Amino acid sequence: MDLVADPSGVHYNSAAWAVSLVAAILSVAGASFVAYFFALVPALRTFPARLNFVLCAIDLVWFSLALLSMLVHAGDAGTTVCTVLGPLYHAASLASIGWTAAIAANLALMVRQVPMDDLKAQSRTWAVAVGAVAVLPPLVLAFGAAWLPGGRGYYEPTPYGTCFVSPRFPVVRLLTQTLPALLTAAFAAGVYARAIATVPNFVPAEQVRRVRRRIASRGAGYVAAFALCWVLAVTEDAVLVSQRGQPGAAVPDWVVIGKALLFFGQGTWDAAVYTSAATPSAALTLGVPHRDRFDTLASFASLSDVVDSPGDDFGSQLTNPRTADSQRNVAMRASLQAARSAVRRAPFSTCLALPADSVAGSGSARAVASACDAAATATGEATGGKAPIFTVVLTGGPCGGKSSSLEHVTKAFSARGFDVYAGPEVPTIIMQGGGKYPGIDAGELLSQFEIALLQLQEQMEDSFRRIALSTGRPSLVILDRAMPDPGAYISPAQFDEILARIGYSRESIMARYDLVVHLVTAADGALPFYTTSNNAARTESAEEAVRLDRAVEQCYKAHPRQVVVGNEAGFDVKLERVVEAIGSVVSLPGGRA
């Protein structure tokens, strides 16, 4: 089986073509699966997880072009179309190499303790990525196009049925394929080696060995997959370079068939390697059923304490304790929400086997502990017998009476034997602490502000629930606004994008609350009582207050228990209606047992 490098053409080999065709079909199928997989899990489409998604998208284009050229070659029209398909195919292969380097560069940045929510860090990472795939491939296209007027130019059919640089130009193949592949493999291996060496700077001493082992295992898998795909392509070019592209230059049979299988199956290998870390959490997110509900919890709890991130190549495991909050993993948040959803469907008794201090642990231990908090809220069960924990949101427009209602509800339910926890309004905390709203047109700055606000809101809610759970007593967590409220102040599209970046959706945040009580602003029905003097963070006019009130109400429309309390009968009646609404969902006479 010879690859003859002479001006008249290349031997067409039916065996190599058949193997290449099957491998390319599998590559397209694998890349298509990844696209579908990532489309179903919003967290996987955020930075840095989307880096791996883009790699598989490049594979989809690359091997679709390969399939097209193989089919054309089978129809004996390969020579005439290679001047078009050749540069395109070449550009896609270079883009795949470049993007692999960009993924490694992302880890290199993270190893240097760059917080992943740092805009400058993200800009640098994307600059590397865009430089790799938006500059080099067009240069190759221009390079190929320059030779089109001269006839076949550099590109001609190969034994595999694809179009690529002719064996008559081995140095061109070396510089535009072999050398970039070798440099990328060496760069990726160096990045992982450096990550392993610097682990002690980022994690507690007792976790160093485990984290190093995980990084080495995953890094070896990534580098090995890349090397396996490219080793025979490099070997082929090395043979051609050694024979200087002379007529009669031949590549051994085993190289041709081996490359057909490994190189053109690259999309399949990439799909397998780059989704392996995301599969456990995504399976739960997608609601993969288990025969036994306890197995659902157990399967999540058994995940490694070093939680895999879909797309950051373990970079987010290397977190400096001082900046842990800023480098929290998007995948971790998605897994947490999935675990909560799974545990809510299971008996809460399955949570009782967890160590009491599991919240202080790492990775999945914290996620499962927090999931049990959510389960306690949803099922009304806790250690020592039935002790319901209910989470209620007081929301509405400005000057709706939330603070007065909170005080009234606290007294009413404390007298009935409930421990009442009052969560303060998070935007007010931020403003009073010196935080400044960046403005509705601030773009990414606004997104970062809202992400920080939502993360603080989430942490406060979860902390109150955990404290309530620890007492074993009936408890009521009353919140002065909650996670859906920021949606009233920004566009729906931006709010959805922000939620996705922290692993949530509108539906998932609604599931955190048992009841929503909307207190209509005094500007609507009680205008003489509308004031901005009792809240430094309140600056809205009466008209703006009414508009915001409607927008906030709309934010909670999807909640199954939303009660709107207006101003028709006076403020005292308004307060009593709030108590009645809460009483309808807790263990009170006339309410739910």
Coordinates of C-alpha atoms in Angstrom, one line a residue:
M1 CA 0.0 0.0 0.0
D2 CA 2.1 2.9 -1.2
L3 CA 1.4 6.6 -1.0
V4 CA 3.1 7.6 -4.3
A5 CA 4.3 11.2 -4.4
D6 CA 4.5 12.2 -8.0
P7 CA 2.9 15.0 -10.0
S8 CA 0.4 12.6 -11.6
G9 CA -1.5 12.0 -8.4
V10 CA -1.8 9.7 -5.4
H11 CA -2.7 6.1 -5.2
Y12 CA -6.3 5.7 -4.1
N13 CA -6.6 3.0 -1.5
S14 CA -10.0 1.5 -0.9
A15 CA -9.2 0.0 2.5
A16 CA -7.8 3.3 3.8
W17 CA -10.8 5.1 2.4
A18 CA -13.3 2.7 4.0
V19 CA -11.6 2.9 7.4
S20 CA -11.4 6.7 7.2
L21 CA -15.0 7.0 6.2
V22 CA -16.3 5.0 9.1
A23 CA -14.0 6.9 11.5
A24 CA -15.1 10.3 10.2
I25 CA -18.8 9.3 10.5
L26 CA -18.2 8.4 14.1
S27 CA -16.4 11.7 14.7
V28 CA -19.3 13.7 13.3
A29 CA -21.7 11.6 15.4
G30 CA -19.5 12.2 18.5
A31 CA -19.2 15.9 17.9
S32 CA -23.0 16.2 17.3
F33 CA -23.7 14.4 20.6
V34 CA -21.5 16.9 22.4
A35 CA -23.4 19.8 20.8
Y36 CA -26.7 18.3 22.0
F37 CA -25.3 17.4 25.4
F38 CA -24.0 21.0 26.0
A39 CA -27.2 22.5 24.7
L40 CA -29.2 20.7 27.4
V41 CA -27.0 21.9 30.3
P42 CA -26.8 25.7 30.5
A43 CA -23.8 25.6 32.8
L44 CA -21.7 23.9 30.2
R45 CA -22.1 26.8 27.9
T46 CA -20.5 29.3 30.2
F47 CA -16.9 30.3 30.6
P48 CA -14.6 28.3 30.9
A49 CA -16.7 25.2 30.1
R50 CA -17.5 26.4 26.6
L51 CA -13.9 26.2 25.6
N52 CA -14.4 22.4 25.2
F53 CA -17.7 22.8 23.5
V54 CA -16.0 25.0 20.8
L55 CA -13.3 22.3 20.3
C56 CA -16.0 19.7 19.5
A57 CA -17.8 22.2 17.3
I58 CA -14.6 22.6 15.3
D59 CA -14.4 18.8 15.1
L60 CA -17.9 18.8 13.7
V61 CA -17.0 21.2 10.9
W62 CA -13.6 19.5 10.3
F63 CA -14.9 16.0 9.9
S64 CA -18.0 17.1 8.0
L65 CA -15.6 18.5 5.4
A66 CA -13.6 15.2 5.6
L67 CA -16.8 13.2 4.9
L68 CA -17.7 15.5 2.0
S69 CA -14.3 15.2 0.4
M70 CA -14.3 11.4 0.9
L71 CA -17.7 11.0 -0.8
V72 CA -16.5 13.3 -3.7
H73 CA -13.3 11.2 -4.0
A74 CA -15.4 8.1 -4.2
G75 CA -17.2 9.6 -7.1
D76 CA -13.9 10.2 -9.0
A77 CA -14.2 14.0 -8.8
G78 CA -11.6 14.5 -6.1
T79 CA -8.9 16.2 -8.1
T80 CA -11.1 19.0 -9.3
V81 CA -12.5 19.9 -5.9
C82 CA -9.4 19.7 -3.8
T83 CA -8.5 23.3 -4.7
V84 CA -11.6 24.3 -2.7
L85 CA -12.0 21.7 0.0
G86 CA -8.2 21.3 0.6
P87 CA -7.7 24.8 2.2
L88 CA -11.0 24.5 4.2
Y89 CA -10.0 21.1 5.5
H90 CA -6.5 22.3 6.4
A91 CA -7.9 25.4 8.2
A92 CA -10.2 23.2 10.3
S93 CA -7.4 20.9 11.3
L94 CA -5.3 23.9 12.3
A95 CA -8.2 25.3 14.3
S96 CA -8.5 22.1 16.2
I97 CA -4.8 22.2 17.1
G98 CA -5.0 25.8 18.1
W99 CA -8.1 25.4 20.2
T100 CA -6.5 22.5 22.1
A101 CA -3.6 24.8 22.9
A102 CA -6.1 27.5 24.0
I103 CA -7.7 25.0 26.5
A104 CA -4.2 24.3 27.9
A105 CA -3.5 28.1 28.0
N106 CA -6.7 28.6 30.1
L107 CA -5.4 26.1 32.7
A108 CA -2.0 27.9 32.6
L109 CA -3.8 31.2 33.5
M110 CA -5.7 29.5 36.3
V111 CA -2.6 28.0 37.8
R112 CA -1.3 31.5 38.2
Q113 CA -4.2 32.2 40.6
V114 CA -6.3 34.2 38.1
P115 CA -9.9 34.4 39.4
M116 CA -12.2 33.1 36.7
D117 CA -14.7 35.9 37.2
D118 CA -11.9 38.4 36.5
L119 CA -12.8 40.1 33.3
K120 CA -9.2 40.7 32.4
A121 CA -8.4 37.0 32.8
Q122 CA -11.3 36.0 30.6
S123 CA -10.2 38.6 28.0
R124 CA -6.7 37.2 27.9
T125 CA -7.9 33.6 27.6
W126 CA -10.2 34.5 24.8
A127 CA -7.5 36.5 23.1
V128 CA -5.3 33.4 23.0
A129 CA -8.2 31.2 21.7
V130 CA -9.3 33.7 19.1
G131 CA -5.7 34.2 18.0
A132 CA -5.4 30.4 17.6
V133 CA -8.4 29.8 15.5
A134 CA -9.2 33.2 13.8
V135 CA -5.8 34.1 12.6
L136 CA -3.9 30.9 11.6
P137 CA -6.6 29.2 9.6
P138 CA -7.4 32.2 7.4
L139 CA -3.6 32.5 6.8
V140 CA -3.7 28.9 5.6
L141 CA -6.8 29.6 3.4
A142 CA -5.0 32.6 1.9
F143 CA -1.9 30.5 1.4
G144 CA -3.9 27.9 -0.5
A145 CA -6.0 30.3 -2.5
A146 CA -2.8 32.0 -3.7
W147 CA -2.0 28.8 -5.6
L148 CA -5.4 28.2 -7.1
P149 CA -4.7 30.0 -10.4
G150 CA -1.8 27.7 -11.0
G151 CA -3.9 24.6 -11.2
R152 CA -4.0 22.0 -8.4
G153 CA -1.6 24.0 -6.2
Y154 CA -0.6 22.5 -2.9
Y155 CA -3.8 20.4 -2.4
E156 CA -4.6 17.1 -4.0
P157 CA -6.5 13.9 -3.0
T158 CA -5.0 11.5 -0.5
P159 CA -5.3 7.7 -0.1
Y160 CA -8.0 8.4 2.5
G161 CA -10.3 10.2 0.1
T162 CA -9.6 13.6 1.7
C163 CA -7.9 16.7 0.3
F164 CA -4.7 17.9 1.8
V165 CA -1.2 19.3 1.0
S166 CA 0.5 17.1 -1.6
P167 CA 3.3 14.8 -0.5
R168 CA 5.4 16.7 -3.0
F169 CA 5.5 19.5 -0.4
P170 CA 6.6 17.7 2.8
V171 CA 8.1 20.9 4.3
V172 CA 4.8 22.7 3.9
R173 CA 3.0 19.8 5.7
L174 CA 5.7 19.9 8.4
L175 CA 5.3 23.6 9.1
T176 CA 1.5 23.8 8.8
Q177 CA 0.5 20.5 10.6
T178 CA 3.2 18.5 12.2
L179 CA 5.1 21.2 13.9
P180 CA 2.0 22.9 15.4
A181 CA 0.7 19.5 16.6
L182 CA 4.1 18.7 18.3
L183 CA 4.3 22.2 19.9
T184 CA 0.7 21.9 21.2
A185 CA 1.3 18.4 22.7
A186 CA 4.5 19.7 24.4
F187 CA 2.8 22.8 25.7
A188 CA -0.2 20.9 27.1
A189 CA 2.1 18.4 28.8
G190 CA 4.1 21.3 30.3
V191 CA 1.0 23.0 31.6
Y192 CA -0.2 19.9 33.4
A193 CA 3.3 19.3 34.8
R194 CA 3.4 22.9 36.2
A195 CA -0.1 22.5 37.6
I196 CA 0.9 19.3 39.5
A197 CA 4.1 21.0 40.8
T198 CA 2.2 24.1 42.1
V199 CA -0.7 22.2 43.8
P200 CA 0.8 22.8 47.3
N201 CA 0.4 26.6 46.8
F202 CA -3.4 26.3 46.3
V203 CA -4.8 23.5 48.4
P204 CA -4.5 22.3 52.0
A205 CA -1.7 19.9 52.7
E206 CA -3.9 16.9 53.3
Q207 CA -5.5 17.3 49.9
V208 CA -2.3 17.7 47.9
R209 CA -1.7 14.0 47.0
R210 CA -5.3 13.5 45.9
V211 CA -5.5 16.6 43.8
R212 CA -2.2 15.9 42.2
R213 CA -3.3 12.4 41.3
R214 CA -6.5 13.7 39.8
I215 CA -4.8 16.3 37.7
A216 CA -2.2 13.8 36.5
S217 CA -4.9 11.3 35.6
R218 CA -7.0 13.8 33.7
G219 CA -4.0 15.6 32.1
A220 CA -2.5 12.3 31.0
G221 CA -5.9 11.4 29.4
Y222 CA -6.1 14.7 27.5
V223 CA -2.5 14.7 26.3
A224 CA -2.6 10.9 25.5
A225 CA -5.8 11.4 23.4
F226 CA -4.3 14.3 21.5
A227 CA -1.0 12.3 20.9
L228 CA -2.8 9.2 19.9
C229 CA -4.8 11.1 17.2
W230 CA -1.8 12.8 15.8
V231 CA 1.2 10.4 16.2
L232 CA 0.7 8.6 12.9
A233 CA -0.1 11.8 11.0
V234 CA 3.2 13.1 12.3
T235 CA 4.9 9.8 11.4
E236 CA 3.5 10.1 7.9
D237 CA 4.9 13.6 7.4
A238 CA 8.2 12.5 8.9
V239 CA 8.5 9.7 6.3
L240 CA 7.7 12.1 3.5
V241 CA 10.2 14.7 4.8
S242 CA 12.9 12.0 5.1
Q243 CA 12.3 11.1 1.5
R244 CA 12.1 14.8 0.5
G245 CA 8.9 14.3 -1.5
Q246 CA 10.7 12.5 -4.3
P247 CA 8.7 10.5 -6.8
G248 CA 8.2 7.0 -5.4
A249 CA 8.2 8.1 -1.8
A250 CA 6.1 5.6 0.1
V251 CA 4.5 5.5 3.5
P252 CA 4.3 2.0 5.2
D253 CA 0.9 0.2 5.1
W254 CA 0.5 0.2 8.9
V255 CA 0.9 3.9 9.1
V256 CA -1.7 4.6 6.4
I257 CA -4.3 2.2 7.9
G258 CA -3.5 3.3 11.5
K259 CA -3.8 6.9 10.7
A260 CA -7.1 6.3 8.9
L261 CA -8.5 4.8 12.2
L262 CA -7.0 7.1 14.8
F263 CA -6.7 10.5 13.0
F264 CA -10.1 10.5 11.4
G265 CA -11.7 9.2 14.6
Q266 CA -10.4 12.3 16.4
G267 CA -13.9 13.8 16.9
T268 CA -15.0 10.6 18.7
W269 CA -11.9 10.7 21.0
D270 CA -12.4 14.4 21.8
A271 CA -16.1 13.8 22.6
A272 CA -15.3 11.0 24.9
V273 CA -12.4 12.7 26.8
Y274 CA -13.9 16.2 27.1
T275 CA -17.3 15.2 28.3
S276 CA -16.2 12.5 30.8
A277 CA -15.7 15.0 33.6
A278 CA -19.1 16.6 33.0
T279 CA -21.2 13.4 32.6
P280 CA -22.0 12.6 36.3
S281 CA -23.4 16.0 37.1
A282 CA -25.0 16.5 33.8
A283 CA -26.8 13.1 34.1
L284 CA -28.4 14.2 37.3
T285 CA -29.2 17.6 35.8
L286 CA -31.0 15.9 32.9
G287 CA -32.9 13.7 35.3
V288 CA -31.4 10.3 34.5
P289 CA -33.7 7.9 36.4
H290 CA -32.3 5.5 39.1
R291 CA -34.2 2.4 40.2
D292 CA -33.7 3.4 43.8
R293 CA -33.8 7.0 45.0
F294 CA -31.2 6.4 47.6
D295 CA -28.9 5.3 44.8
T296 CA -29.3 8.8 43.3
L297 CA -28.0 10.4 46.4
A298 CA -25.3 7.8 46.9
S299 CA -24.1 8.1 43.3
F300 CA -23.7 11.9 43.7
A301 CA -22.1 11.5 47.1
S302 CA -19.6 9.0 45.8
L303 CA -18.2 11.5 43.2
S304 CA -14.6 12.5 44.0
D305 CA -14.1 15.2 46.6
V306 CA -12.3 17.1 43.8
V307 CA -15.3 17.9 41.7
D308 CA -14.7 17.8 38.0
S309 CA -15.3 21.0 36.0
P310 CA -16.7 20.4 32.5
G311 CA -14.1 22.4 30.5
D312 CA -11.6 23.9 32.8
D313 CA -9.2 21.0 32.8
F314 CA -9.1 20.9 36.6
G315 CA -8.0 24.5 36.7
S316 CA -10.7 25.4 39.2
Q317 CA -9.4 22.8 41.6
L318 CA -6.3 24.9 42.1
T319 CA -7.9 27.6 44.1
N320 CA -6.2 29.8 46.6
P321 CA -8.1 29.7 49.9
R322 CA -8.1 33.4 49.9
T323 CA -9.9 33.7 46.6
A324 CA -12.0 30.5 46.7
D325 CA -15.2 32.5 46.4
S326 CA -14.1 34.2 43.3
Q327 CA -13.0 31.0 41.6
R328 CA -16.0 28.8 42.4
N329 CA -16.8 26.3 39.8
V330 CA -19.8 26.7 37.6
A331 CA -20.1 23.0 37.3
M332 CA -20.1 22.6 41.1
R333 CA -23.2 24.9 41.2
A334 CA -24.9 22.9 38.5
S335 CA -24.2 19.7 40.4
L336 CA -25.5 21.2 43.6
Q337 CA -28.8 22.1 42.0
A338 CA -29.0 18.6 40.4
A339 CA -28.4 17.0 43.8
R340 CA -31.0 19.1 45.4
S341 CA -33.5 18.1 42.8
A342 CA -32.6 14.4 43.3
V343 CA -32.7 14.5 47.1
R344 CA -36.0 16.3 47.2
R345 CA -37.5 13.2 45.6
A346 CA -35.9 10.9 48.1
P347 CA -36.8 10.2 51.8
F348 CA -34.9 12.7 53.9
S349 CA -33.8 9.9 56.2
T350 CA -31.1 9.1 53.5
C351 CA -29.4 12.4 54.5
L352 CA -29.1 11.4 58.2
A353 CA -26.2 9.1 57.4
L354 CA -24.1 12.1 56.4
P355 CA -21.4 13.3 58.9
A356 CA -22.6 16.3 60.9
D357 CA -19.6 18.3 59.7
S358 CA -20.0 17.4 56.1
V359 CA -20.7 21.0 55.1
A360 CA -17.1 21.8 56.1
G361 CA -15.8 19.1 53.7
S362 CA -14.9 19.6 50.1
G363 CA -16.5 19.0 46.7
S364 CA -19.5 16.6 46.8
A365 CA -19.6 16.5 50.6
R366 CA -20.6 20.2 50.7
A367 CA -23.0 19.7 47.8
V368 CA -24.8 16.8 49.3
A369 CA -25.0 18.6 52.7
S370 CA -26.6 21.6 51.1
A371 CA -28.9 19.3 49.1
C372 CA -30.1 17.9 52.3
D373 CA -30.9 21.4 53.5
A374 CA -33.1 21.8 50.5
A375 CA -34.7 18.4 51.1
A376 CA -35.5 19.3 54.7
T377 CA -37.2 22.5 53.5
A378 CA -39.2 20.6 50.8
T379 CA -40.2 17.5 52.9
G380 CA -40.6 19.1 56.3
E381 CA -38.5 16.4 57.9
A382 CA -35.4 16.7 60.1
T383 CA -33.4 14.9 62.7
G384 CA -35.4 14.0 65.8
G385 CA -38.8 13.8 64.2
K386 CA -41.0 16.1 62.1
A387 CA -39.8 19.7 62.2
P388 CA -40.9 21.6 59.2
I389 CA -38.8 24.3 57.7
F390 CA -40.6 26.7 55.4
T391 CA -39.1 29.4 53.2
V392 CA -41.3 32.4 52.4
V393 CA -40.4 35.4 50.3
L394 CA -41.8 38.9 51.0
T395 CA -41.4 40.9 47.8
G396 CA -43.1 43.7 45.9
G397 CA -42.5 47.2 44.8
P398 CA -40.8 50.0 46.8
C399 CA -42.5 51.0 50.0
G400 CA -44.8 48.0 50.0
G401 CA -44.5 47.3 53.7
K402 CA -42.0 44.5 53.7
S403 CA -40.1 45.6 56.8
S404 CA -43.3 46.1 58.8
S405 CA -44.7 42.8 57.6
L406 CA -41.5 41.0 58.5
E407 CA -41.7 42.4 62.1
H408 CA -45.4 41.5 62.3
V409 CA -44.9 38.0 61.0
T410 CA -42.0 37.3 63.3
K411 CA -44.1 38.1 66.3
A412 CA -47.1 36.2 65.1
F413 CA -45.3 33.0 64.3
S414 CA -42.8 33.1 67.2
A415 CA -45.9 33.1 69.5
R416 CA -47.1 29.9 67.8
G417 CA -43.9 28.0 68.5
F418 CA -41.9 28.7 65.3
D419 CA -38.3 29.8 65.2
V420 CA -38.4 32.7 62.8
Y421 CA -35.3 33.7 60.7
A422 CA -35.5 37.1 59.0
G423 CA -33.3 37.4 55.9
P424 CA -32.5 41.1 55.2
E425 CA -32.7 42.7 51.8
V426 CA -29.4 41.9 50.1
P427 CA -29.3 44.9 47.7
T428 CA -29.6 47.2 50.8
I429 CA -26.7 45.4 52.5
I430 CA -24.6 45.9 49.4
M431 CA -25.5 49.6 49.0
Q432 CA -25.0 50.3 52.7
G433 CA -21.6 48.6 52.5
G434 CA -20.4 50.9 49.7
G435 CA -21.5 49.0 46.7
K436 CA -22.7 51.1 43.8
Y437 CA -25.2 50.0 41.2
P438 CA -23.3 50.2 37.8
G439 CA -26.4 51.2 35.8
I440 CA -28.7 49.4 33.4
D441 CA -26.5 50.0 30.4
A442 CA -23.2 48.8 32.1
G443 CA -23.1 45.5 30.2
E444 CA -20.7 43.1 31.7
L445 CA -20.2 45.2 34.8
L446 CA -23.9 45.0 35.5
S447 CA -23.8 41.2 35.0
Q448 CA -20.9 40.9 37.5
F449 CA -22.8 43.1 40.0
E450 CA -25.9 41.0 39.7
I451 CA -23.9 37.7 39.9
A452 CA -22.3 38.9 43.1
L453 CA -25.7 39.9 44.5
L454 CA -27.3 36.6 43.6
Q455 CA -24.4 34.6 45.1
L456 CA -24.8 36.5 48.4
Q457 CA -28.5 36.0 48.3
E458 CA -28.1 32.3 47.8
Q459 CA -25.5 31.9 50.5
M460 CA -27.7 33.8 53.0
E461 CA -30.7 31.7 52.2
D462 CA -28.8 28.5 52.5
S463 CA -27.1 29.5 55.7
F464 CA -30.5 30.3 57.4
R465 CA -31.9 27.0 56.3
R466 CA -28.9 25.1 57.6
I467 CA -29.1 26.8 61.0
A468 CA -32.8 26.1 61.1
L469 CA -32.2 22.5 60.2
S470 CA -29.6 22.1 63.0
T471 CA -32.1 23.0 65.7
G472 CA -34.6 20.3 64.9
R473 CA -37.4 22.8 65.6
P474 CA -40.2 24.0 63.4
S475 CA -38.8 27.0 61.5
L476 CA -39.8 29.8 59.2
V477 CA -37.3 31.5 57.0
I478 CA -38.7 34.9 55.9
L479 CA -36.8 36.7 53.1
D480 CA -36.9 40.3 52.3
R481 CA -36.7 39.8 48.5
A482 CA -35.1 36.7 46.9
M483 CA -33.2 35.5 43.9
P484 CA -35.8 36.2 41.2
D485 CA -36.1 40.0 42.1
P486 CA -33.1 41.2 40.1
G487 CA -34.9 40.1 37.0
A488 CA -37.2 43.1 37.4
Y489 CA -34.3 45.5 37.0
I490 CA -32.6 44.1 33.9
S491 CA -33.6 42.6 30.6
P492 CA -35.1 39.1 30.5
A493 CA -32.3 37.9 28.2
Q494 CA -29.5 39.3 30.5
F495 CA -31.1 37.8 33.6
D496 CA -31.4 34.4 31.9
E497 CA -27.7 34.6 30.9
I498 CA -26.7 35.5 34.4
L499 CA -28.7 32.7 35.9
A500 CA -27.1 30.2 33.5
R501 CA -23.6 31.5 34.5
I502 CA -24.2 30.5 38.1
G503 CA -25.9 27.2 37.2
Y504 CA -29.6 28.2 37.6
S505 CA -32.7 28.8 35.6
R506 CA -35.9 30.6 36.3
E507 CA -37.6 27.4 37.2
S508 CA -34.8 26.2 39.5
I509 CA -34.8 29.4 41.6
M510 CA -38.6 29.2 42.0
A511 CA -38.2 25.7 43.6
R512 CA -36.2 27.2 46.5
Y513 CA -39.3 28.9 48.0
D514 CA -42.5 27.5 49.5
L515 CA -44.5 30.7 49.2
V516 CA -44.2 34.2 47.6
V517 CA -46.1 37.1 49.2
H518 CA -46.2 40.1 46.9
L519 CA -46.8 43.4 48.8
V520 CA -48.1 46.0 46.4
T521 CA -46.3 49.3 46.6
A522 CA -48.0 52.1 48.5
A523 CA -47.7 54.1 45.3
D524 CA -50.5 52.0 43.9
G525 CA -53.6 52.5 46.0
A526 CA -52.1 54.2 49.0
L527 CA -50.1 57.1 47.4
P528 CA -50.2 59.4 50.5
F529 CA -48.1 56.9 52.4
Y530 CA -45.5 56.4 49.7
T531 CA -42.1 57.7 50.9
T532 CA -38.4 57.4 50.2
S533 CA -37.3 58.8 53.5
N534 CA -37.1 55.5 55.4
N535 CA -34.7 53.7 53.1
A536 CA -31.5 55.3 51.7
A537 CA -31.5 52.8 48.9
R538 CA -35.0 53.8 47.7
T539 CA -34.8 56.5 45.1
E540 CA -37.8 55.7 42.8
S541 CA -40.6 58.1 42.0
A542 CA -44.2 57.0 42.6
E543 CA -44.5 56.2 38.8
E544 CA -41.3 54.2 38.8
A545 CA -42.4 52.4 42.0
V546 CA -45.6 51.2 40.3
R547 CA -43.7 50.1 37.2
L548 CA -41.2 48.1 39.3
D549 CA -44.0 46.6 41.4
R550 CA -45.5 45.2 38.2
A551 CA -42.2 43.9 37.0
V552 CA -41.4 42.2 40.3
E553 CA -44.8 40.5 40.4
Q554 CA -44.2 39.2 36.9
C555 CA -40.8 37.8 38.0
Y556 CA -42.6 35.4 40.3
K557 CA -45.6 34.5 38.1
A558 CA -44.2 31.0 37.5
H559 CA -44.3 30.2 41.2
P560 CA -47.3 27.9 42.1
R561 CA -47.9 29.8 45.4
Q562 CA -47.8 33.5 44.7
V563 CA -50.1 35.7 46.9
V564 CA -50.6 39.3 45.9
V565 CA -51.6 41.6 48.8
G566 CA -52.9 45.0 47.8
N567 CA -53.7 48.2 49.6
E568 CA -57.5 48.2 49.3
A569 CA -58.5 47.7 53.0
G570 CA -55.7 49.6 54.9
F571 CA -52.3 48.6 56.2
D572 CA -53.5 46.7 59.3
V573 CA -55.6 44.4 57.1
K574 CA -52.6 44.1 54.7
L575 CA -50.5 42.8 57.6
E576 CA -53.1 40.3 58.7
R577 CA -53.4 39.0 55.1
V578 CA -49.7 38.3 55.1
V579 CA -50.0 36.2 58.2
E580 CA -53.0 34.4 56.8
A581 CA -51.1 33.6 53.6
I582 CA -48.2 32.2 55.4
G583 CA -50.5 30.3 57.8
S584 CA -52.0 28.6 54.8
V585 CA -48.8 26.7 54.0
V586 CA -47.5 25.9 57.5
S587 CA -48.7 23.8 60.4
L588 CA -51.4 26.1 61.8
P589 CA -55.1 25.6 62.2
G590 CA -56.7 26.0 58.8
G591 CA -53.3 25.5 57.2
R592 CA -51.4 22.5 55.8
A593 CA -50.3 19.9 58.3

